[in-house]
Structures are given as C-alpha cells and as structure tokens.
XYZ file of C-alpha atoms in Angstrom:
483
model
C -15.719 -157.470 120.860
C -14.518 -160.327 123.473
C -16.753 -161.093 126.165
C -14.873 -161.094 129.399
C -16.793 -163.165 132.593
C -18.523 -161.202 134.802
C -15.900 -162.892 137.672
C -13.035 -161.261 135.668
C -14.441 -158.458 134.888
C -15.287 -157.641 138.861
C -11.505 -158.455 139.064
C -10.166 -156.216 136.723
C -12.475 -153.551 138.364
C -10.708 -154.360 141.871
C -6.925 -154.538 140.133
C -8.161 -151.277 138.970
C -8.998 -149.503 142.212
C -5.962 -151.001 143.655
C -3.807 -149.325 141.313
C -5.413 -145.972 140.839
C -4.905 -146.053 145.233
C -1.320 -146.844 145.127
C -0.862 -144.216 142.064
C 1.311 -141.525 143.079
C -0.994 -138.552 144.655
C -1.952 -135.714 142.173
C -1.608 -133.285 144.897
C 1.072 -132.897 147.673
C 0.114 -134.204 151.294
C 3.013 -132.621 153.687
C 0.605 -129.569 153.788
C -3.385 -128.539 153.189
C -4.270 -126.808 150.584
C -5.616 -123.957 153.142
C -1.515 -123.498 153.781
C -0.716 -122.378 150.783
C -3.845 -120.444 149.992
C -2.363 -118.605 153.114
C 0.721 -117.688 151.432
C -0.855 -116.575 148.401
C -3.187 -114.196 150.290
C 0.139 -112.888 152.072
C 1.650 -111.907 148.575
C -1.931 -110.537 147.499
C -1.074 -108.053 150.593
C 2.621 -107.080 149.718
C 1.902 -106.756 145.871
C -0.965 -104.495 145.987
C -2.594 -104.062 142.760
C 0.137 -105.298 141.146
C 0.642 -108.944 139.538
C 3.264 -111.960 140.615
C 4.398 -114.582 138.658
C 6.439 -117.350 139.344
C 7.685 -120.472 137.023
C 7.642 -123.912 137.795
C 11.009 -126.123 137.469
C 11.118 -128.020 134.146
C 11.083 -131.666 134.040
C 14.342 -133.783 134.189
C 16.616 -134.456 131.731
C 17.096 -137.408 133.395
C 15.460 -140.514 134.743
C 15.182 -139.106 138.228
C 12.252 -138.051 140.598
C 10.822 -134.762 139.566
C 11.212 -132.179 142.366
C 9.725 -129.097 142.279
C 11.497 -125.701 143.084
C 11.159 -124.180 146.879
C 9.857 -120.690 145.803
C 7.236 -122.232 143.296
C 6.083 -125.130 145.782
C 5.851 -122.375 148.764
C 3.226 -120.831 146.932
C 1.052 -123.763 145.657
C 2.343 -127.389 146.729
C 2.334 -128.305 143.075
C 4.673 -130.761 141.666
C 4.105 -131.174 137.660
C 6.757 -129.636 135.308
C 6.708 -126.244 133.699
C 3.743 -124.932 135.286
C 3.249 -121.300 136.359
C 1.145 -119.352 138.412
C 0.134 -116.154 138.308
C -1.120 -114.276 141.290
C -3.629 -111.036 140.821
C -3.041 -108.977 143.764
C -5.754 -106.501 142.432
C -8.274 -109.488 141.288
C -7.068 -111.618 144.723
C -7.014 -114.433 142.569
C -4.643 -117.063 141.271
C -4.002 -119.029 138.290
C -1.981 -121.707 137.561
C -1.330 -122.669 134.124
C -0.373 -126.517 133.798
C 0.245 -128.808 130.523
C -2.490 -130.918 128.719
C -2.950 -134.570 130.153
C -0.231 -136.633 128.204
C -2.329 -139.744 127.735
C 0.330 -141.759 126.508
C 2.929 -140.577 129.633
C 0.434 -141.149 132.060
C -0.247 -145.073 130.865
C 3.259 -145.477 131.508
C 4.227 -143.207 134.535
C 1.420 -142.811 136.248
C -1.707 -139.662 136.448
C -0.631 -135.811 136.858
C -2.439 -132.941 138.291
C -3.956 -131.351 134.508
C -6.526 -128.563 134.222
C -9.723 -128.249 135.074
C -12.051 -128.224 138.124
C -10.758 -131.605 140.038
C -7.462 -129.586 139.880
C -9.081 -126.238 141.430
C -10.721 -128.336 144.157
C -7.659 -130.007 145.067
C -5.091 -127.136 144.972
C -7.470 -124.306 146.117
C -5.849 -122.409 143.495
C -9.481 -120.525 141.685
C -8.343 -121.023 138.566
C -6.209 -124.044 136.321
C -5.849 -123.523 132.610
C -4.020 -125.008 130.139
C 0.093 -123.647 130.185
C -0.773 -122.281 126.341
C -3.360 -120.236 127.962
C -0.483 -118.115 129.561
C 0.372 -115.630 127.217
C -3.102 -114.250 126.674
C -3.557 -114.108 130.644
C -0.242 -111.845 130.807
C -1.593 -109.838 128.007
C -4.944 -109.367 130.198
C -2.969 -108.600 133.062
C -0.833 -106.078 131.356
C -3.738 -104.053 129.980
C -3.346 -101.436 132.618
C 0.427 -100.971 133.641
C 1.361 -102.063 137.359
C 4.104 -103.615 138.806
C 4.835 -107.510 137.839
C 6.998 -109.703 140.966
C 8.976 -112.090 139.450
C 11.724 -114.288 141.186
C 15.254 -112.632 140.195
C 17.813 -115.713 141.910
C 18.038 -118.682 139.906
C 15.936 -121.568 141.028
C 16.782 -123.730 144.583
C 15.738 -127.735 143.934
C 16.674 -130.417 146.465
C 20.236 -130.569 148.043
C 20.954 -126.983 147.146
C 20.278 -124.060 149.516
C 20.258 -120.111 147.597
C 24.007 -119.565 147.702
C 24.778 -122.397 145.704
C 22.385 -121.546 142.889
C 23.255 -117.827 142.763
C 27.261 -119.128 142.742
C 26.820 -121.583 139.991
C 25.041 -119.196 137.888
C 27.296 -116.294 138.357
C 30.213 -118.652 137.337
C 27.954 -119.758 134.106
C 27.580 -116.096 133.513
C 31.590 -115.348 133.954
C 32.975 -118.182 132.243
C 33.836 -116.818 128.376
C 33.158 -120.850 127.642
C 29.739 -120.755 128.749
C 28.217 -116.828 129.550
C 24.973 -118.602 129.723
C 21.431 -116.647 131.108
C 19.758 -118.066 133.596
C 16.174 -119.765 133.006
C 14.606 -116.577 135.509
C 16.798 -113.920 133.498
C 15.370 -115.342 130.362
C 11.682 -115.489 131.727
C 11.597 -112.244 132.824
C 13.368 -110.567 129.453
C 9.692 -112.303 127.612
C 7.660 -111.161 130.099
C 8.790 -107.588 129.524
C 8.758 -107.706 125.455
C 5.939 -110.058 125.512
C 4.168 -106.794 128.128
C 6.212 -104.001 128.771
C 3.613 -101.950 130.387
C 4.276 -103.975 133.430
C 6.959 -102.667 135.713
C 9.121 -105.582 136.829
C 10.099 -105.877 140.320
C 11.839 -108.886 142.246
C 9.695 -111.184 144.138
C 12.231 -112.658 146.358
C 12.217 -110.730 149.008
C 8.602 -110.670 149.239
C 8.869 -114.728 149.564
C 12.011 -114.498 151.883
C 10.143 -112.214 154.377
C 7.801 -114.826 154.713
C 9.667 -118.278 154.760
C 11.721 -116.938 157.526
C 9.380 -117.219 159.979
C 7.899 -120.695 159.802
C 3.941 -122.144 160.612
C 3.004 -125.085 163.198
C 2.977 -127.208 160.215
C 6.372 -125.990 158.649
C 8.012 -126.895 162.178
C 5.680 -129.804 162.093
C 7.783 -130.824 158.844
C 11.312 -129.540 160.483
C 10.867 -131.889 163.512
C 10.125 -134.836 160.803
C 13.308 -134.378 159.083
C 15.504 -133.173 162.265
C 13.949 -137.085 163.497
C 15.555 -138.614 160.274
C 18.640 -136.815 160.594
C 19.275 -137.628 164.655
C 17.903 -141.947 163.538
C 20.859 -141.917 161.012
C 23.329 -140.535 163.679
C 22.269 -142.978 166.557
C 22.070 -145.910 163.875
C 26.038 -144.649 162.421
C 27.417 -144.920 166.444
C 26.008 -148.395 166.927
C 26.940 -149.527 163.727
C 30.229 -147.750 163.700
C 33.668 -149.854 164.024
C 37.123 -149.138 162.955
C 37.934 -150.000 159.682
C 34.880 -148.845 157.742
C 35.073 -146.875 155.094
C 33.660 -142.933 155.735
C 31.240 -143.974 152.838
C 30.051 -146.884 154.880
C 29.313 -144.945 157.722
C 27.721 -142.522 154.794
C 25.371 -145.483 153.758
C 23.926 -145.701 156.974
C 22.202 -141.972 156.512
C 21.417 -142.776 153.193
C 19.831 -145.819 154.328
C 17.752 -144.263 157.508
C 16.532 -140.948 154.588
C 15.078 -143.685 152.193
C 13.889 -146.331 154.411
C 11.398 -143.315 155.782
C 10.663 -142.356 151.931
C 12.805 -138.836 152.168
C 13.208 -137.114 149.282
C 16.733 -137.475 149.039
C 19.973 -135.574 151.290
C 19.463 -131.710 151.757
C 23.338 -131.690 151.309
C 25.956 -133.807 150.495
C 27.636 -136.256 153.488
C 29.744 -134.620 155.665
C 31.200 -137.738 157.284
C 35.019 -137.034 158.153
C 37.542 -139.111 160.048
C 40.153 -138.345 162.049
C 42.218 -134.923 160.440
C 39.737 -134.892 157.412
C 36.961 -133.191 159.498
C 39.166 -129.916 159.742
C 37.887 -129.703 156.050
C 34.334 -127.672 157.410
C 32.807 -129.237 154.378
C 34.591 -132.102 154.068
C 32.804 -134.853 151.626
C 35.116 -137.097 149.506
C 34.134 -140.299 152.127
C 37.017 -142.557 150.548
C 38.978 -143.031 153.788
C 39.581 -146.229 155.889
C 38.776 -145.210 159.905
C 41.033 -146.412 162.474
C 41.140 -147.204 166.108
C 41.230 -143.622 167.673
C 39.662 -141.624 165.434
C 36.999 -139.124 165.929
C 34.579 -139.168 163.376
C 32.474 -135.848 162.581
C 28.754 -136.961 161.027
C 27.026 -134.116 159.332
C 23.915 -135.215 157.549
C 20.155 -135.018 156.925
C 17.212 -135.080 154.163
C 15.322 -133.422 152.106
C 12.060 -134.647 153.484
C 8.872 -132.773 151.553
C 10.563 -130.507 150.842
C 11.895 -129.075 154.451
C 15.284 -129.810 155.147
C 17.718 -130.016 158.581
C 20.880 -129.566 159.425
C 22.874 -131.941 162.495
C 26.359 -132.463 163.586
C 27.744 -135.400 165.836
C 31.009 -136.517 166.573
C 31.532 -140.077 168.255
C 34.889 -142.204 168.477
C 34.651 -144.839 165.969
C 35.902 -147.686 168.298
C 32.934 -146.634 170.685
C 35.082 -145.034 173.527
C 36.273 -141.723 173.853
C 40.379 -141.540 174.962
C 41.684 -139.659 178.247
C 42.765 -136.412 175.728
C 39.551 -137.170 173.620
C 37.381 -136.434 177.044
C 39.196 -133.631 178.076
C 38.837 -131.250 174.606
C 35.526 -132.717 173.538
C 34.442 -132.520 177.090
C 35.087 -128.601 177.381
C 33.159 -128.138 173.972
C 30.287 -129.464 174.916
C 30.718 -127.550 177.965
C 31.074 -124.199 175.775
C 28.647 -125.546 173.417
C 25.719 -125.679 176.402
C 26.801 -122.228 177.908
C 25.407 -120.735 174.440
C 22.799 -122.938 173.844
C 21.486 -122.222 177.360
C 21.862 -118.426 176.992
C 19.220 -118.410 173.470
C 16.273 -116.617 174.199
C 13.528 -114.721 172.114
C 13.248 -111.382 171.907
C 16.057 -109.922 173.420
C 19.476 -108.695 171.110
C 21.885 -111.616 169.959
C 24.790 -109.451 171.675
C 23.042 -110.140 175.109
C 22.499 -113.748 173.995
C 26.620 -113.616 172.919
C 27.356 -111.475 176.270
C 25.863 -114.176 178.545
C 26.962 -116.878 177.026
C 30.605 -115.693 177.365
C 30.009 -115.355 180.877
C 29.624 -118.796 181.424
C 32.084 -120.113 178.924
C 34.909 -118.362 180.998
C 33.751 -119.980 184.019
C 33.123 -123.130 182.454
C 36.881 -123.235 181.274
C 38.153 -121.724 184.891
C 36.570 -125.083 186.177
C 38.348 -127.657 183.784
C 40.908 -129.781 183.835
C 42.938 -129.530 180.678
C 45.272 -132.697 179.975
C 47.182 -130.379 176.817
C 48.008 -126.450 177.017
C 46.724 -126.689 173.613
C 43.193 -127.352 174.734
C 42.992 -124.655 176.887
C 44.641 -122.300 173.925
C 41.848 -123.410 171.668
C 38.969 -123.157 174.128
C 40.062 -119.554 174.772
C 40.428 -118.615 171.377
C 36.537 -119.985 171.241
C 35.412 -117.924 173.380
C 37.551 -114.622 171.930
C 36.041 -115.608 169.023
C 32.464 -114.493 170.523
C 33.687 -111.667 172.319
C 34.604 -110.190 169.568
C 31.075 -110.276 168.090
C 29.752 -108.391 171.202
C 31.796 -104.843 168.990
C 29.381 -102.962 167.258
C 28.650 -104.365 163.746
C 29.777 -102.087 160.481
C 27.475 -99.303 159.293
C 25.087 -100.878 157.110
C 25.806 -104.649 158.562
C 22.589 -105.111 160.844
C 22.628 -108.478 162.393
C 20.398 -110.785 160.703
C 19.230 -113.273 164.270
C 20.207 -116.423 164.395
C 22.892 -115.486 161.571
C 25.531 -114.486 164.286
C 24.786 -117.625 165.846
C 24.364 -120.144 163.112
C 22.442 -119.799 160.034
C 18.256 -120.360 159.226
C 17.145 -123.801 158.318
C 13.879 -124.399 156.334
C 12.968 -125.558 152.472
C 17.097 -124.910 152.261
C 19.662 -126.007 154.832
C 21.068 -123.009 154.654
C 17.702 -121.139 154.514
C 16.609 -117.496 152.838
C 17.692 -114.660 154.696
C 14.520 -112.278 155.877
C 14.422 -108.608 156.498
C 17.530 -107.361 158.870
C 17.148 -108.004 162.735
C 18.931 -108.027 165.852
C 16.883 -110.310 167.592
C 15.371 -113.981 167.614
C 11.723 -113.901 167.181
C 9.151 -116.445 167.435
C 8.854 -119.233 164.749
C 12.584 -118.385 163.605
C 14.343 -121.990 162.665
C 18.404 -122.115 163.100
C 21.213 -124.138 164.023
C 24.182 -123.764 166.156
C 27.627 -125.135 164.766
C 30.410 -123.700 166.530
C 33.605 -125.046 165.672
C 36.801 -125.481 168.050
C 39.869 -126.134 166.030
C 43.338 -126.632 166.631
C 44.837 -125.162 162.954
C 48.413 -126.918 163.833
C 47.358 -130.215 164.401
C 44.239 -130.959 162.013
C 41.744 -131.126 165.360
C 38.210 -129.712 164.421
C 35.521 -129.959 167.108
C 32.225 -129.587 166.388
C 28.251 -129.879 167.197
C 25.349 -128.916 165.660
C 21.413 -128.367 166.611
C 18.091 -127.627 165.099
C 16.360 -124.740 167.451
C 13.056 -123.641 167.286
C 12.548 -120.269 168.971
C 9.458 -120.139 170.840
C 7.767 -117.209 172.748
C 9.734 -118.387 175.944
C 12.385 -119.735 174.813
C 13.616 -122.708 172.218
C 12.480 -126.333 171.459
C 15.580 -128.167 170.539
C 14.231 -130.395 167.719
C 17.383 -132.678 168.048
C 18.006 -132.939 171.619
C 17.352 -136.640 171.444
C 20.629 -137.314 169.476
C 23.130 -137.299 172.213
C 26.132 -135.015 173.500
C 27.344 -135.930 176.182
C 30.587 -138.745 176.620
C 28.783 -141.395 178.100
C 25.286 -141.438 176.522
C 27.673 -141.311 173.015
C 29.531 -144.485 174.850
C 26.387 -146.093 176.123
C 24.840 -145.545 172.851
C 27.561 -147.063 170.733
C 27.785 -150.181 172.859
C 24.055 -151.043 171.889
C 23.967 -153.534 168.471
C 23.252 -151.516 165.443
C 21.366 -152.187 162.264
C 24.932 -153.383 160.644
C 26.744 -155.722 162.114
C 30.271 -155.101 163.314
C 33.089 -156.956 162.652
C-alpha cells in the first residue's frame, strides 16, 4: 500500500469535506420536514383506518434534472426515483420504500437519500425500507380488508399543471396507434391482483382538498417565485427595443429563472407581439418586433416546486402611443375596479356585482380616442354581468375560478371542494382579457393574490401597471444592451 504524507493526506481530507458540502442535499430544503409530517397526519384523518399509497415519478430517460411529481413531493419532500410511500391511517404511520444505494451511480452523480435511519431522521417519515420491501408491506396491509387511496390522474411534473396530464393521457388512451395505460392505471390494476381485499378508492381529492388552501410557508414559496416572475418582466421592459426577436425578449425570463437557480418555467413563454398576443396562449416566439407594437409577457418558474402565473404588456419602443393610452388606459382602469372589489368571505357574485359598479363608472369617466374602445370595454364589463345569473344546477362556483384560476405546485392549480366564496390562504390570479376580435387587439394583465382574513396581499404588485411607471421603467438601462 502507498504511503501518502500526512500534509496530503490532511488535504485530501479537506477536498473531501468540501465536496461532500457542495454535494447536492439528500433531502429537500424549500420546506421542514415537520411540513410534510403535517400533511401526512391530515390524510391519516381523511383515510380512517384505511391505507394510502402513492408512487414516486421514475427517473429520466434523459440527461435532465430529476423532478419529482407534485402529489408525491406534497406528501414527503422526497426527490429520488421510483420510490413509494405508504401511509397507515389505522397504524398513523408511514413508510417509504426507496432503492438500494447505487455505489457506482453515486461516485459519478453524486449521494441519494437510501434506507435506513439517517433517512428516517431526515424525512420524518418513521419508517424507510428498501423499494423490494414493498410487496410484502402491501400484503401486511391487506391482511384485513379496508379501503386503499391511490392517485387516479396521471402524474403532474414541472411545466405541466393537471389538465394537461389528464389531456395527454386521454389522447394516448384514444389514439388506435397508441391506446396506451397510464403508469397510475397500471399501478393500481397490481395493487388490486397483487391484494384484492383492499377496496380501492381515489386519493386525489383527498390531496386536492388540501393543496387548495396553502401554509405560511407554501405562500412563503409563492411570493419567491411571483419575485422571479415580476424580475424577468422589469428586466424584459428595460432591455426591450424594437427589432428583437419575441425569443429574445423570451431569453431574458429564462435568464432571470436560472440565474436565481429555479427549477425551470412552470409553462411555456407566452411572449407575443403586436396581433400574435390575440393567440391567449400564444408561444411560437419567432417574430421580429417593431416600432409600435405592444408586447404581451406571460411568464414565470417552477421554483421548488411552487409555481406563478404574471401578465405584462409594455410598448416595445418604451412609450405607449395616443390610441395605445387610451384602450390600455381604460383596462387598467377596469382591471383595478375588480381587483379592488376582492374580498374574503363574502360570495364571488358580490365581488362580480361591485366590481361592475365601478367599471361602468370608470368607463362613463373616459375619454375614448376609437368607438371601438368603448365597444370593447363594454363588452368587458357585459362579460361580468353576465356571471352575476345564477350558475346551472349542479355548477357551484369553485372561488377564485370565476375570477381567474388557483395557482400553487401547478400554474393552473388543483381544484378543491365546490365554493362560492374566497377563503383565507386561497392562491389565484386575475387575467381578464379585453379584445377587439376584428382587429387582432388583445389586452391583458395578470396578478398573483393571496386572500387574507381582511382582504388580499398582491404578491406581484411591484411589477408595474400603470403608463408611466411602464415608461419610467423602460427608460432605465437593462441587463442587455439596446441597440
């Protein structure tokens, strides 16, 4: 065996240490361990003696980042491949059932969290076994039949919010090319031959009930991201100029996310100039801006694994026109008659009902340079009052959802139970649009609220509105210079 000197050896120890701190952590930071432990105990409570059991995402089949899937990291913050836990409601215990340590994958990519008790301390979860371990725990818990929660909807990862999983996989299932099963429909057909004493149930909207009200720490996370998404907005109106590309003007959010070590986008670009942005969800980015355009800027990150959801619009030569000022000028005014009318507690039709009030008086009071204008800001408002009918039998409101739509772990986040009212802790945007069909023109805004006991805590209020903090704002240099 080589002798190595006792000075190299005391440096190898230090180059040591200083890798093992820089490692990647074996355990997520955005939340304590006590957070989730909280969530599990609120399953324990809805499950009753029954069991739930939830699957992990698999790894990539890719050179990517691994991210883990929303339902599977609400309930533990782990972030290893193909692990499962499995929650006892009668035992009020958890397991979680994770693979072997990969010696040989760890020298090259780094440690994992693996079984055994540095994993239990770390996760709070009271028990971590080895994944083969899993079908003899299932057996265990199936000894005595009871009900078994297991996620129906196919998996959400980053940049996708529920509808666009359950879409893709009812167009797998549809297409006489394809017809595949998804991962959760195959899961759950093993669970049931590998146990069929247990009486399967979804566990959805167990999880759903719970995500749609979110913790100090989940807003915590919310005002994080909402931050990264109003930096890259600012940042895209100083650096904005006519003649860039939309994806230039793209690059800037992109740059902003990763600079700040975001995960990635919660949702593709939205960056639209001119007549693209009366595309809602407009994201091809391949056109040239010119002088006099409006350009729409809807973007924000995935950011451990909370997303956001934020709409500007600026003028990309920095200065709005006489008929520019005039229509965006009455949205905003619209736009601030609802968001000043949100409050807790009370129905949305009230909410709807006084902000129509003031949106008639607020378009009494303007000047409009086109007839047009005025004909669009009307039909804005119609478009409200005719929310204040009744809804269908069996259509409850669902909140913020006849306002905008939730925001969490998805941009467009789980629905919870049916409601009529905002409540406490609820996350949504606003993103009225005002459009003129005939001539391309799409208007529109967008905000992250937090509804509080007395009210709302507009998480991107620091992005500006208004004309001339847009114009004052664009005149500053930016981050890229302009030609």
């Amino acid at each position: 065996m080589k002798r190595i000197p006792l000075a190299c050896a005391a440096l190898l120890v230090v180059f040591a240490w200083a890798a093992s701190a820089s490692a990647q952590p074996l355990f997520t930071d955005s939340l304590p361990k006590e957070e989730f432990a909280a969530r599990r105990a609120r399953v324990m409570r809805q499950i009753g003696d029954g069991i739930a059991i939830i699957q992990g995402t698999t790894e990539t089949a890719n050179t990517l980042k691994f991210r883990q899937n929303n339902q599977f990291f609400y309930l533990t913050g782990v972030e290893v491949p193909r692990a499962t836990l499995l929650i006892d409601g009668r035992a009020k215990t958890s397991t979680l059932f994770v693979a072997a340590r990969n010696e040989r994958k760890e020298a090259t990519e780094g440690p994992v969290l693996v079984p055994g008790p540095e994993a239990v301390q770390m996760t709070g979860i009271e028990s971590v076994r080895v994944r083969e371990d899993f079908a003899s725990a299932l057996t265990q818990a199936a000894a005595v039949p009871r009900a078994a929660y297991i996620p129906f909807r196919p998996e959400v990862l980053g940049g996708a919010s529920t509808g666009d999983t359950i879409g893709h996989q009812a167009a797998s299932a549809s297409d006489p090319w394809d017809g595949g099963k998804s991962r959760e429909t195959v899961f759950i057909e093993k669970v049931r031959a590998a146990a069929p004493a247990l009486d399967v149930k979804d566990l959805d909207p167990i999880l759903d009930a719970l995500r749609v009200i979110k913790s100090p720490r989940e807003i915590a996370l919310l005002r994080e991201s909402t931050r990264l998404a109003g930096l890259a907005m600012m940042e895209a109106m100083r650096s904005a100029h006519a003649g860039m590309y939309e994806y230039e003007i793209e690059a800037i959010g992109d740059y902003v996310f990763k600079v700040h070590n975001a995960q990635g986008p919660a949702y593709f670009a939205l960056v639209a100039a001119g007549t693209n942005s009366s595309y809602p969800h407009y994201h091809a980015a391949q056109t040239k801006t010119k002088d006099g355009d409006l350009v729409l800027f809807d973007y924000a990150p995935d950011d451990k694994y909370y997303a956001s959801d934020v709409t500007r619009e600026f003028p990309i030569n920095g200065t709005f026109t006489a008929d520019q000022r005039s229509l965006y000028g009455i949205y905003v005014k619209l736009y601030k008659a609802l968001m000043t009318s949100i409050k807790p507690n009370v129905p949305v039709t009230d909410i709807i009902k006084d902000a129509v009030a003031k949106m008639d008086a607020a378009i009494a009071a303007h000047t409009f340079t086109n007839s047009k204008y005025k004909e669009a800001a009307v039909r804005f408002v119609d478009g409200y009052r005719r929310r204040l009918a009744p809804p269908a039998a069996g259509s409850p409101n669902r909140g913020g959802g006849t306002l905008g739509h939730m925001v969490g772990m998805e941009v467009h986040d789980v629905p919870g139970p049916p409601h009529d009212t905002l409540l406490p802790g609820m996350v949504f945007t606003i993103e009225p649009a005002l459009t003129i069909p005939d001539d391309r023109i799409y208007i529109r805004l967008e905000d992250m609220l937090v509804i509080t006991d007395t009210g709302y805590d507009n998480l991107s209020a620091f992005a500006p509105i208004e004309i001339d903090a847009i114009e004052k704002l664009m005149a500053e240099p930016g981050m890229f210079k302009k030609k």
